[in-house]
Amino acid sequence: MRFTEPWLCDGKKRLCRLCRIFLEPAKNESSRYVLSWKLSNTLAADFCVEALNEALEQCQPEIFNTDQGSQYASSEFLKPLKARGIKISMDSKGRALDNIFVERLWRSVKYEEVYISEYRTAKEAFSSLKKYFVFYNNCRFHQALNYKTPAEVHYQRT
């Protein structure tokens, strides 16, 4: 299955005050559906590739957009995209608006989950974020989606 809409990716750090945790999601731009996500204690490319491969098992985009982070420019990350003929798009340096949909996801994750939770461990963060992404995909209505959930819109197209 191939989607014509771009997929988006952008890692964030410091989800926990007491430990260093990085979150990496892969997201369908038009449905807002979070296809996969991973947590890691480093920003190494391997955990980003894990999130990417997990998302690619479900379906495949025509375009994959990221920022210019070193993990996304690595041959390890680009290899599965190139092997499938997926066009690679990278934001201009310092232009968060190029990837506005994933930045909006970060706002939701931070204000609806991270800022109201006090993760003491990576295990706690994982457990809480797992519940949040189930909620985000299946229960959270989006005005931009005509008050449908990301799952409703995503699976309507598959």
PDB file of C-alpha atoms in Angstrom:
ATOM      1  CA  MET A   1       0.000   0.000   0.000  1.00  0.00           C
ATOM      2  CA  ARG A   2       1.348   3.417  -0.958  1.00  0.00           C
ATOM      3  CA  PHE A   3       0.238   6.811   0.343  1.00  0.00           C
ATOM      4  CA  THR A   4       0.574   9.959  -1.735  1.00  0.00           C
ATOM      5  CA  GLU A   5       0.720  12.136   1.375  1.00  0.00           C
ATOM      6  CA  PRO A   6       4.128  12.712   2.964  1.00  0.00           C
ATOM      7  CA  TRP A   7       5.185  11.097   6.190  1.00  0.00           C
ATOM      8  CA  LEU A   8       6.897  13.207   8.817  1.00  0.00           C
ATOM      9  CA  CYS A   9       9.561  12.527  11.386  1.00  0.00           C
ATOM     10  CA  ASP A  10      11.282  14.663  14.040  1.00  0.00           C
ATOM     11  CA  GLY A  11      12.861  13.470  17.278  1.00  0.00           C
ATOM     12  CA  LYS A  12      12.599  15.353  20.566  1.00  0.00           C
ATOM     13  CA  LYS A  13      14.644  15.059  23.705  1.00  0.00           C
ATOM     14  CA  ARG A  14      14.366  15.467  27.440  1.00  0.00           C
ATOM     15  CA  LEU A  15      10.967  13.984  28.156  1.00  0.00           C
ATOM     16  CA  CYS A  16      12.066  13.187  31.688  1.00  0.00           C
ATOM     17  CA  ARG A  17      13.685  15.495  34.240  1.00  0.00           C
ATOM     18  CA  LEU A  18      15.695  12.697  35.833  1.00  0.00           C
ATOM     19  CA  CYS A  19      16.816  10.831  32.731  1.00  0.00           C
ATOM     20  CA  ARG A  20      17.625  11.619  29.137  1.00  0.00           C
ATOM     21  CA  ILE A  21      14.940  10.176  26.855  1.00  0.00           C
ATOM     22  CA  PHE A  22      14.395  10.812  23.160  1.00  0.00           C
ATOM     23  CA  LEU A  23      11.105  10.197  21.379  1.00  0.00           C
ATOM     24  CA  GLU A  24      10.981   9.415  17.673  1.00  0.00           C
ATOM     25  CA  PRO A  25       7.609   9.212  15.893  1.00  0.00           C
ATOM     26  CA  ALA A  26       6.742   8.572  12.245  1.00  0.00           C
ATOM     27  CA  LYS A  27       3.499  10.255  11.243  1.00  0.00           C
ATOM     28  CA  ASN A  28       1.212  10.439   8.195  1.00  0.00           C
ATOM     29  CA  GLU A  29       0.805  14.126   7.308  1.00  0.00           C
ATOM     30  CA  SER A  30      -2.787  14.180   6.103  1.00  0.00           C
ATOM     31  CA  SER A  31      -4.375  11.815   8.634  1.00  0.00           C
ATOM     32  CA  ARG A  32      -2.194  12.920  11.590  1.00  0.00           C
ATOM     33  CA  TYR A  33      -1.914   9.206  12.436  1.00  0.00           C
ATOM     34  CA  VAL A  34       1.239   8.272  14.377  1.00  0.00           C
ATOM     35  CA  LEU A  35       2.414   5.156  12.542  1.00  0.00           C
ATOM     36  CA  SER A  36       5.163   4.224  14.982  1.00  0.00           C
ATOM     37  CA  TRP A  37       7.259   5.672  17.770  1.00  0.00           C
ATOM     38  CA  LYS A  38      10.315   4.677  19.767  1.00  0.00           C
ATOM     39  CA  LEU A  39      12.103   5.854  22.892  1.00  0.00           C
ATOM     40  CA  SER A  40      15.866   5.866  23.329  1.00  0.00           C
ATOM     41  CA  ASN A  41      18.508   7.323  25.613  1.00  0.00           C
ATOM     42  CA  THR A  42      20.549   8.534  22.603  1.00  0.00           C
ATOM     43  CA  LEU A  43      19.823  10.249  19.307  1.00  0.00           C
ATOM     44  CA  ALA A  44      21.697   7.570  17.360  1.00  0.00           C
ATOM     45  CA  ALA A  45      20.270   6.695  13.971  1.00  0.00           C
ATOM     46  CA  ASP A  46      19.497   3.072  14.872  1.00  0.00           C
ATOM     47  CA  PHE A  47      16.428   3.824  16.979  1.00  0.00           C
ATOM     48  CA  CYS A  48      15.159   6.238  14.317  1.00  0.00           C
ATOM     49  CA  VAL A  49      15.582   3.464  11.744  1.00  0.00           C
ATOM     50  CA  GLU A  50      13.594   1.109  14.006  1.00  0.00           C
ATOM     51  CA  ALA A  51      10.684   3.574  14.082  1.00  0.00           C
ATOM     52  CA  LEU A  52      10.940   4.034  10.317  1.00  0.00           C
ATOM     53  CA  ASN A  53      11.002   0.297   9.549  1.00  0.00           C
ATOM     54  CA  GLU A  54       8.054  -0.339  11.867  1.00  0.00           C
ATOM     55  CA  ALA A  55       6.060   2.317  10.004  1.00  0.00           C
ATOM     56  CA  LEU A  56       7.117   0.966   6.597  1.00  0.00           C
ATOM     57  CA  GLU A  57       5.761  -2.475   7.541  1.00  0.00           C
ATOM     58  CA  GLN A  58       2.262  -0.940   7.571  1.00  0.00           C
ATOM     59  CA  CYS A  59       2.386   0.967   4.297  1.00  0.00           C
ATOM     60  CA  GLN A  60       4.672   3.214   2.277  1.00  0.00           C
ATOM     61  CA  PRO A  61       4.647   6.949   1.520  1.00  0.00           C
ATOM     62  CA  GLU A  62       5.762   8.588  -1.693  1.00  0.00           C
ATOM     63  CA  ILE A  63       7.603  11.291   0.288  1.00  0.00           C
ATOM     64  CA  PHE A  64       9.316  11.175   3.687  1.00  0.00           C
ATOM     65  CA  ASN A  65      10.066  14.539   5.342  1.00  0.00           C
ATOM     66  CA  THR A  66      12.437  15.218   8.245  1.00  0.00           C
ATOM     67  CA  ASP A  67      14.560  18.006   9.617  1.00  0.00           C
ATOM     68  CA  GLN A  68      18.302  18.045   8.896  1.00  0.00           C
ATOM     69  CA  GLY A  69      19.327  16.082  11.981  1.00  0.00           C
ATOM     70  CA  SER A  70      22.401  13.906  11.557  1.00  0.00           C
ATOM     71  CA  GLN A  71      20.396  10.755  12.303  1.00  0.00           C
ATOM     72  CA  TYR A  72      18.120  11.474   9.315  1.00  0.00           C
ATOM     73  CA  ALA A  73      20.997  12.297   6.970  1.00  0.00           C
ATOM     74  CA  SER A  74      22.816   9.070   7.881  1.00  0.00           C
ATOM     75  CA  SER A  75      23.139   6.339   5.269  1.00  0.00           C
ATOM     76  CA  GLU A  76      21.618   3.915   7.803  1.00  0.00           C
ATOM     77  CA  PHE A  77      18.383   5.963   7.889  1.00  0.00           C
ATOM     78  CA  LEU A  78      18.259   6.799   4.172  1.00  0.00           C
ATOM     79  CA  LYS A  79      18.922   3.236   2.972  1.00  0.00           C
ATOM     80  CA  PRO A  80      15.397   1.801   3.574  1.00  0.00           C
ATOM     81  CA  LEU A  81      13.809   4.888   2.001  1.00  0.00           C
ATOM     82  CA  LYS A  82      15.988   4.717  -1.116  1.00  0.00           C
ATOM     83  CA  ALA A  83      15.500   0.944  -1.405  1.00  0.00           C
ATOM     84  CA  ARG A  84      11.735   1.510  -1.672  1.00  0.00           C
ATOM     85  CA  GLY A  85      11.977   4.473  -4.049  1.00  0.00           C
ATOM     86  CA  ILE A  86      10.591   6.916  -1.477  1.00  0.00           C
ATOM     87  CA  LYS A  87      11.397  10.568  -2.157  1.00  0.00           C
ATOM     88  CA  ILE A  88      13.373  12.162   0.668  1.00  0.00           C
ATOM     89  CA  SER A  89      12.576  15.714   1.739  1.00  0.00           C
ATOM     90  CA  MET A  90      14.544  17.629   4.367  1.00  0.00           C
ATOM     91  CA  ASP A  91      13.486  20.913   5.897  1.00  0.00           C
ATOM     92  CA  SER A  92      15.493  24.060   5.372  1.00  0.00           C
ATOM     93  CA  LYS A  93      17.859  24.755   8.256  1.00  0.00           C
ATOM     94  CA  GLY A  94      16.117  26.494  11.158  1.00  0.00           C
ATOM     95  CA  ARG A  95      12.660  26.315   9.555  1.00  0.00           C
ATOM     96  CA  ALA A  96      10.295  24.549  11.942  1.00  0.00           C
ATOM     97  CA  LEU A  97       7.351  25.617   9.773  1.00  0.00           C
ATOM     98  CA  ASP A  98       8.543  23.302   6.991  1.00  0.00           C
ATOM     99  CA  ASN A  99       7.485  20.412   9.206  1.00  0.00           C
ATOM    100  CA  ILE A 100       4.542  22.153  10.864  1.00  0.00           C
ATOM    101  CA  PHE A 101       2.385  19.026  11.246  1.00  0.00           C
ATOM    102  CA  VAL A 102       4.966  17.145  13.270  1.00  0.00           C
ATOM    103  CA  GLU A 103       5.719  20.292  15.298  1.00  0.00           C
ATOM    104  CA  ARG A 104       1.985  20.418  16.074  1.00  0.00           C
ATOM    105  CA  LEU A 105       2.165  16.800  17.197  1.00  0.00           C
ATOM    106  CA  TRP A 106       4.997  17.778  19.564  1.00  0.00           C
ATOM    107  CA  ARG A 107       2.856  20.534  21.021  1.00  0.00           C
ATOM    108  CA  SER A 108       0.047  18.052  21.676  1.00  0.00           C
ATOM    109  CA  VAL A 109       2.379  15.449  23.195  1.00  0.00           C
ATOM    110  CA  LYS A 110       4.036  18.019  25.451  1.00  0.00           C
ATOM    111  CA  TYR A 111       0.904  19.803  26.687  1.00  0.00           C
ATOM    112  CA  GLU A 112      -1.440  16.805  26.863  1.00  0.00           C
ATOM    113  CA  GLU A 113       1.013  14.242  28.252  1.00  0.00           C
ATOM    114  CA  VAL A 114       4.627  15.141  29.054  1.00  0.00           C
ATOM    115  CA  TYR A 115       4.094  18.370  31.016  1.00  0.00           C
ATOM    116  CA  ILE A 116       1.381  16.844  33.193  1.00  0.00           C
ATOM    117  CA  SER A 117       3.355  13.666  33.886  1.00  0.00           C
ATOM    118  CA  GLU A 118       6.401  13.367  36.081  1.00  0.00           C
ATOM    119  CA  TYR A 119       8.285  10.462  34.521  1.00  0.00           C
ATOM    120  CA  ARG A 120      10.903   9.150  36.925  1.00  0.00           C
ATOM    121  CA  THR A 121      12.166   6.398  34.625  1.00  0.00           C
ATOM    122  CA  ALA A 122      12.260   5.533  30.942  1.00  0.00           C
ATOM    123  CA  LYS A 123       9.923   2.615  31.676  1.00  0.00           C
ATOM    124  CA  GLU A 124       7.385   5.022  33.174  1.00  0.00           C
ATOM    125  CA  ALA A 125       7.696   7.342  30.169  1.00  0.00           C
ATOM    126  CA  PHE A 126       7.231   4.433  27.758  1.00  0.00           C
ATOM    127  CA  SER A 127       4.138   3.139  29.543  1.00  0.00           C
ATOM    128  CA  SER A 128       2.525   6.563  29.736  1.00  0.00           C
ATOM    129  CA  LEU A 129       3.376   7.527  26.141  1.00  0.00           C
ATOM    130  CA  LYS A 130       2.057   4.193  24.875  1.00  0.00           C
ATOM    131  CA  LYS A 131      -1.341   5.019  26.393  1.00  0.00           C
ATOM    132  CA  TYR A 132      -1.161   8.560  25.047  1.00  0.00           C
ATOM    133  CA  PHE A 133      -0.506   7.499  21.441  1.00  0.00           C
ATOM    134  CA  VAL A 134      -3.397   5.003  21.585  1.00  0.00           C
ATOM    135  CA  PHE A 135      -5.571   7.898  22.773  1.00  0.00           C
ATOM    136  CA  TYR A 136      -4.109  10.308  20.186  1.00  0.00           C
ATOM    137  CA  ASN A 137      -4.700   7.963  17.245  1.00  0.00           C
ATOM    138  CA  ASN A 138      -8.050   6.483  18.272  1.00  0.00           C
ATOM    139  CA  CYS A 139      -9.879   8.931  20.545  1.00  0.00           C
ATOM    140  CA  ARG A 140      -8.541  12.454  20.024  1.00  0.00           C
ATOM    141  CA  PHE A 141     -10.691  14.394  17.572  1.00  0.00           C
ATOM    142  CA  HIS A 142      -9.009  16.921  15.286  1.00  0.00           C
ATOM    143  CA  GLN A 143     -10.761  20.002  13.996  1.00  0.00           C
ATOM    144  CA  ALA A 144      -8.635  19.835  10.829  1.00  0.00           C
ATOM    145  CA  LEU A 145      -9.945  16.302  10.228  1.00  0.00           C
ATOM    146  CA  ASN A 146     -13.606  17.350  10.478  1.00  0.00           C
ATOM    147  CA  TYR A 147     -13.675  16.185  14.093  1.00  0.00           C
ATOM    148  CA  LYS A 148     -12.582  12.666  13.207  1.00  0.00           C
ATOM    149  CA  THR A 149      -9.756  10.777  14.853  1.00  0.00           C
ATOM    150  CA  PRO A 150      -6.470  10.141  13.029  1.00  0.00           C
ATOM    151  CA  ALA A 151      -7.301   6.405  12.926  1.00  0.00           C
ATOM    152  CA  GLU A 152     -10.660   7.043  11.243  1.00  0.00           C
ATOM    153  CA  VAL A 153      -9.010   9.108   8.511  1.00  0.00           C
ATOM    154  CA  HIS A 154      -5.948   6.860   8.153  1.00  0.00           C
ATOM    155  CA  TYR A 155      -7.853   3.589   7.809  1.00  0.00           C
ATOM    156  CA  GLN A 156     -10.474   5.156   5.565  1.00  0.00           C
ATOM    157  CA  ARG A 157      -7.656   5.482   2.987  1.00  0.00           C
ATOM    158  CA  THR A 158      -6.083   2.053   3.359  1.00  0.00           C
TER     159      THR A 158
END
